[in-house]
Coordinates of C-alpha atoms in Angstrom, one line a residue:
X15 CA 13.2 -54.7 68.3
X16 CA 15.5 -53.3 70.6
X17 CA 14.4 -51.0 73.3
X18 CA 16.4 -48.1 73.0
X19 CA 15.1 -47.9 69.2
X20 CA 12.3 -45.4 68.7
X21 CA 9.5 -46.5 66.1
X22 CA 9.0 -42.8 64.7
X23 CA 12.8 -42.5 63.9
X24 CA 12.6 -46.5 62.3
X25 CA 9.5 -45.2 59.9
X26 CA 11.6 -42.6 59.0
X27 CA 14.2 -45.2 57.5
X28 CA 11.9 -45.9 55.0
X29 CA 13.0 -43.2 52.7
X30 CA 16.8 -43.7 53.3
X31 CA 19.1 -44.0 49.9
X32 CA 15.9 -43.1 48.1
X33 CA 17.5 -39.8 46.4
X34 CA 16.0 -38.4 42.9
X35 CA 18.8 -37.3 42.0
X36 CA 20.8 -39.8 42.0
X37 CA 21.5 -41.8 38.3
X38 CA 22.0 -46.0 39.3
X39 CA 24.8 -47.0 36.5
X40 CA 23.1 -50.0 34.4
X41 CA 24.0 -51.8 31.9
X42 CA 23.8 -50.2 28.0
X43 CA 21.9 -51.5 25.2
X44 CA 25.0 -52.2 23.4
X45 CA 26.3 -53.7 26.2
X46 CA 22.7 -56.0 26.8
X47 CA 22.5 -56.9 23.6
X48 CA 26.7 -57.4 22.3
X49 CA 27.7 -60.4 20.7
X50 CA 29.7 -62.7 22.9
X51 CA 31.1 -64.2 19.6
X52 CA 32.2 -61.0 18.6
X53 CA 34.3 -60.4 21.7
X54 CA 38.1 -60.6 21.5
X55 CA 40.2 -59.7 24.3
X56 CA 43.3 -60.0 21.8
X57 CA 44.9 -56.8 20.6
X58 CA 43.7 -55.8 17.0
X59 CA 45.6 -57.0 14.4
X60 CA 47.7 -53.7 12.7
X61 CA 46.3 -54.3 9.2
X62 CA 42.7 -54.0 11.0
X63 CA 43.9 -51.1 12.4
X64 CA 45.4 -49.4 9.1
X65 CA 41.7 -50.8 7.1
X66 CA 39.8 -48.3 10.2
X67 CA 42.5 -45.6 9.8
X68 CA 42.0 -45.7 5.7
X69 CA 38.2 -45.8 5.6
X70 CA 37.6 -42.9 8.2
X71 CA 39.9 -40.8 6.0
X72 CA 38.0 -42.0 3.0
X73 CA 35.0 -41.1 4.8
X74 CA 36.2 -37.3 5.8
X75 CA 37.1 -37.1 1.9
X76 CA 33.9 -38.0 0.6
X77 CA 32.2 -35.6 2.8
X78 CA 34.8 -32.2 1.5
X79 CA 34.1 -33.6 -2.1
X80 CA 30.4 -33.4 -1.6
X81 CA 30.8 -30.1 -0.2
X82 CA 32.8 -29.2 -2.6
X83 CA 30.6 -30.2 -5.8
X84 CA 27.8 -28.1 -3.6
X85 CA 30.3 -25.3 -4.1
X86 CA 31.4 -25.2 -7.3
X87 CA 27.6 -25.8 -8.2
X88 CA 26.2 -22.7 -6.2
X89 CA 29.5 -20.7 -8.1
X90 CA 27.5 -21.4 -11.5
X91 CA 24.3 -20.7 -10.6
X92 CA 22.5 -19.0 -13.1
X93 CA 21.4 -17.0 -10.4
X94 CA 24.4 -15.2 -9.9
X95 CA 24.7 -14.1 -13.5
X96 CA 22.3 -11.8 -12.9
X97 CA 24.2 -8.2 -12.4
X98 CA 23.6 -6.3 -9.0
X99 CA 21.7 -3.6 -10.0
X100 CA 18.6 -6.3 -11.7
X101 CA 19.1 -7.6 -8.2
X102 CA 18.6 -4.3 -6.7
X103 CA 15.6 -3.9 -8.8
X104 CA 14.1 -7.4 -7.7
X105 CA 14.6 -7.0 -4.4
X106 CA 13.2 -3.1 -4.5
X107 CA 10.1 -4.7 -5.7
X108 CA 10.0 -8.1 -3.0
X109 CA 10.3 -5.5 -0.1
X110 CA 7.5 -2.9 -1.7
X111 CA 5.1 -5.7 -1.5
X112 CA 6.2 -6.9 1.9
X113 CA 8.1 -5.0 4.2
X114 CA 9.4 -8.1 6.3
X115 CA 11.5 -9.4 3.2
X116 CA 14.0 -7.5 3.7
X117 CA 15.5 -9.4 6.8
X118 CA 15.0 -12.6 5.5
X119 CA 16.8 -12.1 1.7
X120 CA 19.3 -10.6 3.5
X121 CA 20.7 -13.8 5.0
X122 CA 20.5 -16.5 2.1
X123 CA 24.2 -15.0 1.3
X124 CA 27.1 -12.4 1.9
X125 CA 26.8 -11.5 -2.1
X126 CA 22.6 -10.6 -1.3
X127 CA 23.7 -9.0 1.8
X128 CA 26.2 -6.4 0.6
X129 CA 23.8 -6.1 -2.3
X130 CA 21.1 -4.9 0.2
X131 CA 23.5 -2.7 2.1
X132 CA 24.3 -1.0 -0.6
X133 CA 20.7 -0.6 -2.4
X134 CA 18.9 2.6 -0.2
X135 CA 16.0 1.6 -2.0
X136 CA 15.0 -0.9 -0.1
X137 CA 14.9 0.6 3.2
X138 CA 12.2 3.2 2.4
X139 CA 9.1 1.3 3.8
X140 CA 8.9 1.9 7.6
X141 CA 5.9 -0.1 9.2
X142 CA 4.6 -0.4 12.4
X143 CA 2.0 -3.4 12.0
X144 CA 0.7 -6.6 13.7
X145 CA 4.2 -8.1 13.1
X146 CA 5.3 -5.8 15.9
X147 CA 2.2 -5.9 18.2
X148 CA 2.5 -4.3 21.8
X149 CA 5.4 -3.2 23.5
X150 CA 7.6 -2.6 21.1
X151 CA 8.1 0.7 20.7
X152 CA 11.6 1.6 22.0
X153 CA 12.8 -1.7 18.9
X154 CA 10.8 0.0 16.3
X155 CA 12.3 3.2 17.1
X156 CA 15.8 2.1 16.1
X157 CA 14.6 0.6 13.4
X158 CA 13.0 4.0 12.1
X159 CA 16.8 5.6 12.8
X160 CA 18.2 2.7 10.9
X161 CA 15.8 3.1 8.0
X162 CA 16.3 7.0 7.5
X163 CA 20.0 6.7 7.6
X164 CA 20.1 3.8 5.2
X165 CA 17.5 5.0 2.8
X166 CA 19.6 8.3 2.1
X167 CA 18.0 10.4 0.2
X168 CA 15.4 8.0 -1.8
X169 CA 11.7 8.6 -1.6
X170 CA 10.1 6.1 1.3
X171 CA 6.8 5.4 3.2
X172 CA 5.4 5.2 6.4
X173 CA 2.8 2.8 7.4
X174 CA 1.8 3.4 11.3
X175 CA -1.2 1.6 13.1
X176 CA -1.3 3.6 16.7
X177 CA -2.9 0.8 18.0
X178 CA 0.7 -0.6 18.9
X179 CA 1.5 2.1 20.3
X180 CA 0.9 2.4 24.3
X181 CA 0.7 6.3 24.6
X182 CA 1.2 9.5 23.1
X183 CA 4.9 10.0 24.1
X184 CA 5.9 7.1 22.4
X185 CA 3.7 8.3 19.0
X186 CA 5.9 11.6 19.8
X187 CA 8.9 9.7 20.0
X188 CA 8.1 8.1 17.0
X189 CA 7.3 11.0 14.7
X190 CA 10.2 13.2 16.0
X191 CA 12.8 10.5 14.2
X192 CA 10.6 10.6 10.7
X193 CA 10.3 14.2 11.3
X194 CA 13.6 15.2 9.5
X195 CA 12.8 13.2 6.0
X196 CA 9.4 13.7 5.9
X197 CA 10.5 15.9 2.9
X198 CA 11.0 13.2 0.8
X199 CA 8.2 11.1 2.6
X200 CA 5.7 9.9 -0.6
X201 CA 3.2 7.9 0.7
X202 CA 2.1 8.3 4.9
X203 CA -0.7 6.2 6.4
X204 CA -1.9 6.3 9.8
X205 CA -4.8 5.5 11.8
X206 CA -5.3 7.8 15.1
X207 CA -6.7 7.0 18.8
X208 CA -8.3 10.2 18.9
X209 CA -7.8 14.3 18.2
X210 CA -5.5 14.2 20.6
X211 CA -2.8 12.2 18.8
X212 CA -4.1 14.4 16.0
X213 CA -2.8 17.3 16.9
X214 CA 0.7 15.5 18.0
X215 CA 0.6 14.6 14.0
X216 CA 0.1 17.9 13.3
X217 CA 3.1 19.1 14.8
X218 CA 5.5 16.9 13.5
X219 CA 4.0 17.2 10.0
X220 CA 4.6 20.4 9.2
X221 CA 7.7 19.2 6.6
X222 CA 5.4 16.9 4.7
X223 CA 4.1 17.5 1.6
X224 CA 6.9 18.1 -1.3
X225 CA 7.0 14.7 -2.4
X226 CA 3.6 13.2 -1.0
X227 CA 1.4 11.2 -3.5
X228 CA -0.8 9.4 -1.0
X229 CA -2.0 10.0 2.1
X230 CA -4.7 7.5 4.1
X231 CA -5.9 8.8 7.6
X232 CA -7.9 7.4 10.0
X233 CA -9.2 8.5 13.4
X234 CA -11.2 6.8 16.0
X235 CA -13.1 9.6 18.2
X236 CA -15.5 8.1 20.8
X237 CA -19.2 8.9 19.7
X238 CA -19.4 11.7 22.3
X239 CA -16.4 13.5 20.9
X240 CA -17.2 16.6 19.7
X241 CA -13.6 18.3 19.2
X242 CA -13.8 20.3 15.8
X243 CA -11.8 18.3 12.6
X244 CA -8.7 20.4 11.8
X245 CA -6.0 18.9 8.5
X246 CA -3.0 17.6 10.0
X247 CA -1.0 18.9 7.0
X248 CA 0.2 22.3 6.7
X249 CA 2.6 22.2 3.6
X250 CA 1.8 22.5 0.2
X251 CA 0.9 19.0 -1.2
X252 CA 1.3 19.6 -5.2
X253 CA 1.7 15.7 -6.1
X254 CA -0.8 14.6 -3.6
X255 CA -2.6 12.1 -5.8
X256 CA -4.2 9.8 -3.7
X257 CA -6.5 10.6 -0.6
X258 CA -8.1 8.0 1.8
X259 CA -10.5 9.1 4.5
X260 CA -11.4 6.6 7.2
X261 CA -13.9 7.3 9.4
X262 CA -12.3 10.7 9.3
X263 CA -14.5 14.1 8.5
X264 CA -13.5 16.0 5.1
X265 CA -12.5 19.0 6.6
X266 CA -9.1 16.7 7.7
X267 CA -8.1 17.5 4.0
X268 CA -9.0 20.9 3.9
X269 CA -6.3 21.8 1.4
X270 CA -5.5 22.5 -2.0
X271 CA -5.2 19.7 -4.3
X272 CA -3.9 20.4 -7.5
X273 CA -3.3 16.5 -8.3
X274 CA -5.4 14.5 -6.4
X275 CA -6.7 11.1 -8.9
X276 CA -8.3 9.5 -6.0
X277 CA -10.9 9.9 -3.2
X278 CA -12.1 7.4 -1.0
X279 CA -14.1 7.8 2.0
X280 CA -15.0 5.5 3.8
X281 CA -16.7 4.3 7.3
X282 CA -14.4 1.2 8.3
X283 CA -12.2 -0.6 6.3
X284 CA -9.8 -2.6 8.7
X285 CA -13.3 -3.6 10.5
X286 CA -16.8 -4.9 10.0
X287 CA -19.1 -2.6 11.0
X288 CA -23.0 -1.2 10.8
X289 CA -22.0 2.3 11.8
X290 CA -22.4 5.3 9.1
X291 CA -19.7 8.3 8.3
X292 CA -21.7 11.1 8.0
X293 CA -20.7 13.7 5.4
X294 CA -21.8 17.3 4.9
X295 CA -23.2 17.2 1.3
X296 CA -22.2 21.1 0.7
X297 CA -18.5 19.9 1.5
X298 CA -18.3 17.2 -0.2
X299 CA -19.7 19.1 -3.7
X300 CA -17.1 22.1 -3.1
X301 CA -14.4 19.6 -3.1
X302 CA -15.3 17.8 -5.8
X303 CA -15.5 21.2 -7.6
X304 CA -12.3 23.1 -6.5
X305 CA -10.6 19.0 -8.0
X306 CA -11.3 19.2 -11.9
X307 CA -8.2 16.5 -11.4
X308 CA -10.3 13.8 -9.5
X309 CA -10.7 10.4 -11.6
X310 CA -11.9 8.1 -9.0
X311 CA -14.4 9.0 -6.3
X312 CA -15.7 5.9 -3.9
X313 CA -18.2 6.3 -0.7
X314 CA -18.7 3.8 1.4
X315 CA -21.3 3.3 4.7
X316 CA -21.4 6.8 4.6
X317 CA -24.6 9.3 4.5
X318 CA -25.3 12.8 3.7
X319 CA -26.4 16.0 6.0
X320 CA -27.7 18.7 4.3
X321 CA -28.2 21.9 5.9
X322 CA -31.3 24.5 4.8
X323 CA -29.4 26.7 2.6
X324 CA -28.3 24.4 0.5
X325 CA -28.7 25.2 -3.5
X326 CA -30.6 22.1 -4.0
X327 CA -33.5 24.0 -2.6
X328 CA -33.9 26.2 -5.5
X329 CA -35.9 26.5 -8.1
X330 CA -33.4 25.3 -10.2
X331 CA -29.8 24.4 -8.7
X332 CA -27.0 24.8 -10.8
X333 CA -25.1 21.3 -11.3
X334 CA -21.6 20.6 -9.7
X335 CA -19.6 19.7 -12.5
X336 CA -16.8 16.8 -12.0
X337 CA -15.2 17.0 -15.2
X338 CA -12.4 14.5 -15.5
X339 CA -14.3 11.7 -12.8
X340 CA -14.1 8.0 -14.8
X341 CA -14.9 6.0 -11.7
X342 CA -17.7 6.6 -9.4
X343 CA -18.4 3.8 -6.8
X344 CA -21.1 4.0 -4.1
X345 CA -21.2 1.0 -1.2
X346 CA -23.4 0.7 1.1
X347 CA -25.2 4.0 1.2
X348 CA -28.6 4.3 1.0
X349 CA -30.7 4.9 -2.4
X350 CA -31.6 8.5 -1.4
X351 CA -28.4 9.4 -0.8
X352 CA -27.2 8.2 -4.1
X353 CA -30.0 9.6 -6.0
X354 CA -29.1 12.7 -4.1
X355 CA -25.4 12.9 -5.4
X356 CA -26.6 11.9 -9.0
X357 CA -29.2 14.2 -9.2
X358 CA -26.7 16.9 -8.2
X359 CA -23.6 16.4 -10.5
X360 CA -22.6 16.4 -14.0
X361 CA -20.3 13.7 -14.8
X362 CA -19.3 14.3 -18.3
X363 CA -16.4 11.5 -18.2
X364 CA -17.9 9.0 -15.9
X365 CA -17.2 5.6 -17.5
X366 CA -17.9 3.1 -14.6
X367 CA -20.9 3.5 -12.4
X368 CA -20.6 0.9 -9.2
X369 CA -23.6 1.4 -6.5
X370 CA -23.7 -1.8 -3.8
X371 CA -27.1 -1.7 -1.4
X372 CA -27.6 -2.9 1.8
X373 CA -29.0 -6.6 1.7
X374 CA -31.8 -6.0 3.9
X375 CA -32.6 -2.5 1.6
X376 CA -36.1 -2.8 -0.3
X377 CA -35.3 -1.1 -2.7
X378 CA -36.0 -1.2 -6.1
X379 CA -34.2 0.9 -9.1
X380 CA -36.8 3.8 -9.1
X381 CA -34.4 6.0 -7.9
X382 CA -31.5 5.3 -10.7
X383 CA -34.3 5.6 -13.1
X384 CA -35.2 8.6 -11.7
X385 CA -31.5 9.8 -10.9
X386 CA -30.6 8.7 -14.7
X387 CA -33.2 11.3 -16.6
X388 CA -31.7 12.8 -19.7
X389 CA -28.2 10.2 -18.9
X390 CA -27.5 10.6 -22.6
X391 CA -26.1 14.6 -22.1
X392 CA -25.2 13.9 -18.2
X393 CA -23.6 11.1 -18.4
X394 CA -22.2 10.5 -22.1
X395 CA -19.2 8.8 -21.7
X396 CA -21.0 5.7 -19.3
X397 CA -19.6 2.2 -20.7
X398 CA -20.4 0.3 -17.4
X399 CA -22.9 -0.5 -15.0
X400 CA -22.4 -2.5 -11.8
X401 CA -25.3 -3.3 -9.6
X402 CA -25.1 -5.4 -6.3
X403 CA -27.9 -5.7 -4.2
X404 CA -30.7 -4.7 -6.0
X405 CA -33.8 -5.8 -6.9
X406 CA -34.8 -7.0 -10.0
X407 CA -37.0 -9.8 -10.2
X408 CA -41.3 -9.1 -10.1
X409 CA -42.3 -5.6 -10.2
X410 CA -38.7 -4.1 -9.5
X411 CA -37.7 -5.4 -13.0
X412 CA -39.9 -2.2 -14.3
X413 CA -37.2 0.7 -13.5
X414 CA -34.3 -1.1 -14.3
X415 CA -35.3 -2.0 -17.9
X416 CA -36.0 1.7 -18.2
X417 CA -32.6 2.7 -16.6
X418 CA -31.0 0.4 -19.5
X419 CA -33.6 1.8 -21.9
X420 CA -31.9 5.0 -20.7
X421 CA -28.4 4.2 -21.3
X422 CA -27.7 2.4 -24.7
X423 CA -24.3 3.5 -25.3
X424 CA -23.7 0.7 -22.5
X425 CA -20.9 -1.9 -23.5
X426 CA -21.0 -3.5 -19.8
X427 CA -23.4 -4.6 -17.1
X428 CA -23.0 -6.5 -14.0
X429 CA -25.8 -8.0 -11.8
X430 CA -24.7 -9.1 -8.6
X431 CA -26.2 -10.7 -5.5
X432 CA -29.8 -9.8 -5.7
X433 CA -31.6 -10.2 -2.0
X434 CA -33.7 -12.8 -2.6
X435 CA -31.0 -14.9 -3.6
X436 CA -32.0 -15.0 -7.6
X437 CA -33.0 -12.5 -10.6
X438 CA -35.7 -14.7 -12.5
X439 CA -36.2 -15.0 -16.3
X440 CA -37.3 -11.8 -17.4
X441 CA -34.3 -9.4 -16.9
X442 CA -32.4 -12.3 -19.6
X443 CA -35.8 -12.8 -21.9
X444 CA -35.8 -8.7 -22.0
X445 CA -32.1 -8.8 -22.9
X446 CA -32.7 -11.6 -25.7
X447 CA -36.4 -10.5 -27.2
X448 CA -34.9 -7.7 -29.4
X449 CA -37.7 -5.4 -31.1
X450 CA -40.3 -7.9 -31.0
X451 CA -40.9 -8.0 -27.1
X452 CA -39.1 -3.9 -25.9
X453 CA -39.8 -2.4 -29.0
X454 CA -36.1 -2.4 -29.3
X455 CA -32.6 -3.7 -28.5
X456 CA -31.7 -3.3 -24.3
X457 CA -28.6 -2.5 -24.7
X458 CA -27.5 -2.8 -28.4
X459 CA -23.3 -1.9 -27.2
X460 CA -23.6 -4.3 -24.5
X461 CA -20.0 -6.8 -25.2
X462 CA -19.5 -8.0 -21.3
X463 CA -22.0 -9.1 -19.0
X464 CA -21.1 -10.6 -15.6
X465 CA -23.3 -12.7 -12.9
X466 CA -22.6 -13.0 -9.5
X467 CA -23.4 -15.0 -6.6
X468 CA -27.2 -15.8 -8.4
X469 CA -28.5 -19.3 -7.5
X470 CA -30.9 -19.9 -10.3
X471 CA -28.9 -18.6 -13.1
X472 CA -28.2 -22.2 -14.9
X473 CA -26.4 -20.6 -18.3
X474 CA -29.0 -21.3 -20.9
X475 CA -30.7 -18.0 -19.8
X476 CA -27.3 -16.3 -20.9
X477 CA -27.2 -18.9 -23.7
X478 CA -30.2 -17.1 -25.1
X479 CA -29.3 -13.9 -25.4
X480 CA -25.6 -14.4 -26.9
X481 CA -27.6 -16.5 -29.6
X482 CA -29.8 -14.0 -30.0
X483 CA -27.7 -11.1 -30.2
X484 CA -25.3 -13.4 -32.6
X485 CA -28.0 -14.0 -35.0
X486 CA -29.3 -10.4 -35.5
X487 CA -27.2 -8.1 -38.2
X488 CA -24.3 -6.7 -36.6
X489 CA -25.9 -2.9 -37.6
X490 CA -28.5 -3.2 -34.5
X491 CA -26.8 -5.3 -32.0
X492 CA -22.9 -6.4 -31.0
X493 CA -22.3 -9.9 -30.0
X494 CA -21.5 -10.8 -26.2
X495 CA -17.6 -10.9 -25.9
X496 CA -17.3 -11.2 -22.6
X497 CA -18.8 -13.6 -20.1
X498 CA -18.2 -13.7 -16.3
X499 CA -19.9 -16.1 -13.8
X500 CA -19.4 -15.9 -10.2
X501 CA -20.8 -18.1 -7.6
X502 CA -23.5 -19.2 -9.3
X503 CA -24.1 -23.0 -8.1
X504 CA -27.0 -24.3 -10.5
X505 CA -24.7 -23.5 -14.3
X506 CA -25.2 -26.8 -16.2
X507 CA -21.9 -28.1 -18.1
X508 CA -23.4 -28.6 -21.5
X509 CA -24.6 -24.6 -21.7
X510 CA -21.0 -24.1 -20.4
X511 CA -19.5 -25.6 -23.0
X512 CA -21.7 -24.4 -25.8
X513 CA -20.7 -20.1 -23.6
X514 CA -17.4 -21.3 -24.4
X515 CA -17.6 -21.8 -28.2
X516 CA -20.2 -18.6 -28.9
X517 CA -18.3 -16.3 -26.3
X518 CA -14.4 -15.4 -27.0
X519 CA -13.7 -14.9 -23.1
X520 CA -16.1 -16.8 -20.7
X521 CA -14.4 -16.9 -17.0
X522 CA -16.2 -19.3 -14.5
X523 CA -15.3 -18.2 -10.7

């Protein structure tokens, strides 16, 4: 080594022409792997040349006709025989089921395109949903201007979940675009942070209500909120129709009605939860009075408070009557509560009764039995029964064959998910005995019976009492007509098959 060389700087030679970026030519696979044979240095011969030159043009010609057959087969679709307005129509109905539709029909084609331009229909649903998430505000704000201007003067809804919205100024910002159409707005759902944002709706409502059929509210106070509940709408609402409260008090609607079909109020219905909605029992029975319009009434995880003067108290407390109700479902309320509300009405149209029980409720049916006294002039019009959750097998069996005893003119009855897991033999040997074991006929209208999520139920037990009922005269009993089994995992095949002959409909889930 010579001496004027210093061993640092030589160690540091190591790395030289070692650069990452630097791409070392090799050779190509072609290259590796050509075919010495195959190599000419001579100049190709002409006709070679013309042979290349005629089969690339053949090539380029084969690829336009097949583009061209694509063509003239897409021009004969059947597809577009069908005129713009049936298209219109289609479409209207594709976007009222999902409100993302619109953007993706609207590129298979310039024809589908300019047939969506021109179709205001089917920019009336405005929603603000998971498909936006976070963040997004300032986008879905243009697309509320582009939706108003496009939809003209057609009828549209508004969907809005807050909870993608960061703060009140941007729910402001929001609502002051709708504001102008909310005249023709027809269906508004919207679920609130708080009363706060509440009374943000409140101002920018005040136009809705002309054309609204259905409105669905939901706010989310804190438990220690104890701001008073005030109705966000302040326009008359004469083709309201359909109301849905969600963890939201009743005095949020505390306006006239003069249409409303539907109520449903209920604790949580985007989320799972063991919480209750408590409603003032008072409130709830002047509503139901001052709406002789009201078809459908559903409660769910909600409970009743009941303040001392209430007329229950009296001697004898007059009966709220509900005159045009058909549908009266209770979910997971408890069985004083329900007794409560039955014991307190007169549902002169009620044809379904639907009340679902806690699991972990020990409850028998003493209450219905009790809450069903003298059904036949309370409740004539009753065709059908729907009980999930309650027990029925031992001792509990007693009140619900008096319930049934109760209500003959029944042409339907479902039994659904008992606690225990099964129902036993008796409530089916009741139904089949006839005379000879009740005295007689459970039932003698009964036509549909259904059986849900029941793991002993094997199908001869239902066996039994369509061939019982088939067999006596047709004066004192009608035959089953109507057979549903749900979740039941012990049915046997060869009482299946012999449901299916006997029975006209038998639907296995």
């Amino acid at each position: 080594m010579p001496a004027n060389v210093d061993p640092v700087q030589l160690e540091m030679f190591d790395d030289l022409g070692s650069w990452a970026d630097v791409n070392v030519p090799s050779m190509s696979a072609d290259a590796a792997c050509e075919d010495p044979r195959t190599v000419d240095p001579r100049v190709t011969p002409a006709e070679v040349v013309a042979i290349d030159r005629t089969v690339k043009e053949l090539e380029e010609q084969l690829v336009r006709l097949k583009l061209q057959r694509t063509q003239i087969l897409a021009n004969q679709a059947l597809i577009r025989r069908i005129p713009p307005e049936i298209l219109s129509r289609i479409f209207e109905l594709g976007v009222h089921e999902d409100s993302h539709l619109i953007s993706i029909v609207s590129l298979v084609s310039h024809h589908w395109y300019n047939i969506i331009l021109s179709t205001p229909s089917l920019w009336t649903c405005l929603v603000l949903d998971l498909e936006w998430g976070y963040g997004r505000v300032p986008e879905f704000i243009r697309k509320a201007r582009l939706y108003m201007d496009r939809s003209q003067a057609c009828k549209f809804a508004v969907h809005l979940e807050s909870r993608y919205v960061d703060t009140a100024a941007d729910l402001r910002d929001i609502l002051s675009v709708i504001k102008p159409h909310l005249h023709r707005c027809y269906s508004f759902r919207i679920s609130l942070l708080d009363w706060e944002w509440m009374s943000i709706l409140r101002e920018h409502l005040t136009d809705l209500g002309p054309s609204l059929e259905i409105f669905d509210l939901r706010v989310e106070p804190s438990e220690a909120d104890d701001a008073v509940p005030f109705c966000p709408l302040t326009a008359p609402c004469p083709r309201l129709s359909s109301i849905v409260l969600e963890r939201t008090p009743l005095a949020c609607m505390d306006i006239e009605t003069p249409s409303l079909r539907q109520l449903h109020l209920l604790r949580d219905q985007r989320y799972a939860s063991s919480g209750r909605m408590g409603l003032c029992f008072r409130e709830l029975l002047a509503k139901l009075e001052s709406t002789p319009t009201l078809e459908d009434l559903r409660m769910e995880k909600a409970v009743f408070y009941i303040r001392a003067s209430e007329e229950m108290f009296f001697d004898a407390p007059a009966l709220t009557e509900v005159p045009s109700l058909r549908r009266l479902t209770f979910s997971h309320l408890d069985p004083s509560d329900v007794s409560l509300f039955l014991e307190s009405t007169s549902l002169p149209a009620m044809e379904r009764l639907s009340v679902q029980l806690e699991q972990s409720a020990d409850e028998d049916l003493h209450w219905l039995w009790v809450a069903s006294h003298d059904a036949a002039v309370r409740f004539p019009a009753l065709r059908e029964l729907n009980l999930r959750g309650c027990y029925i097998d031992g001792a509990a069996i007693f009140p619900l064959v008096r319930v049934l005893h109760q209500l003959p003119q029944l042409v339907a009855l479902s039994l659904s998910s008992p606690p225990s897991g099964s129902f036993g033999t008796q409530i089916f040997d009741l139904l089949a005995g006839g005379p000879a074991k009740t005295g007689t006929w459970i039932l003698p209208r009964l036509q549909a019976l259904c059986i849900h999520n029941c793991r002993d139920v094997s199908g001869h037990e239902l066996l039994r009492i369509v061939a019982a009922r088939r067999a006596a005269p047709n004066s004192q009993v009608e035959d089953i007509q109507y057979l549903k089994i749900a979740a039941c995992i012990a049915i046997d095949s060869d009482a299946l098959n012999q449901l299916t002959i006997l029975v006209g409909t038998v639907r296995v889930i």
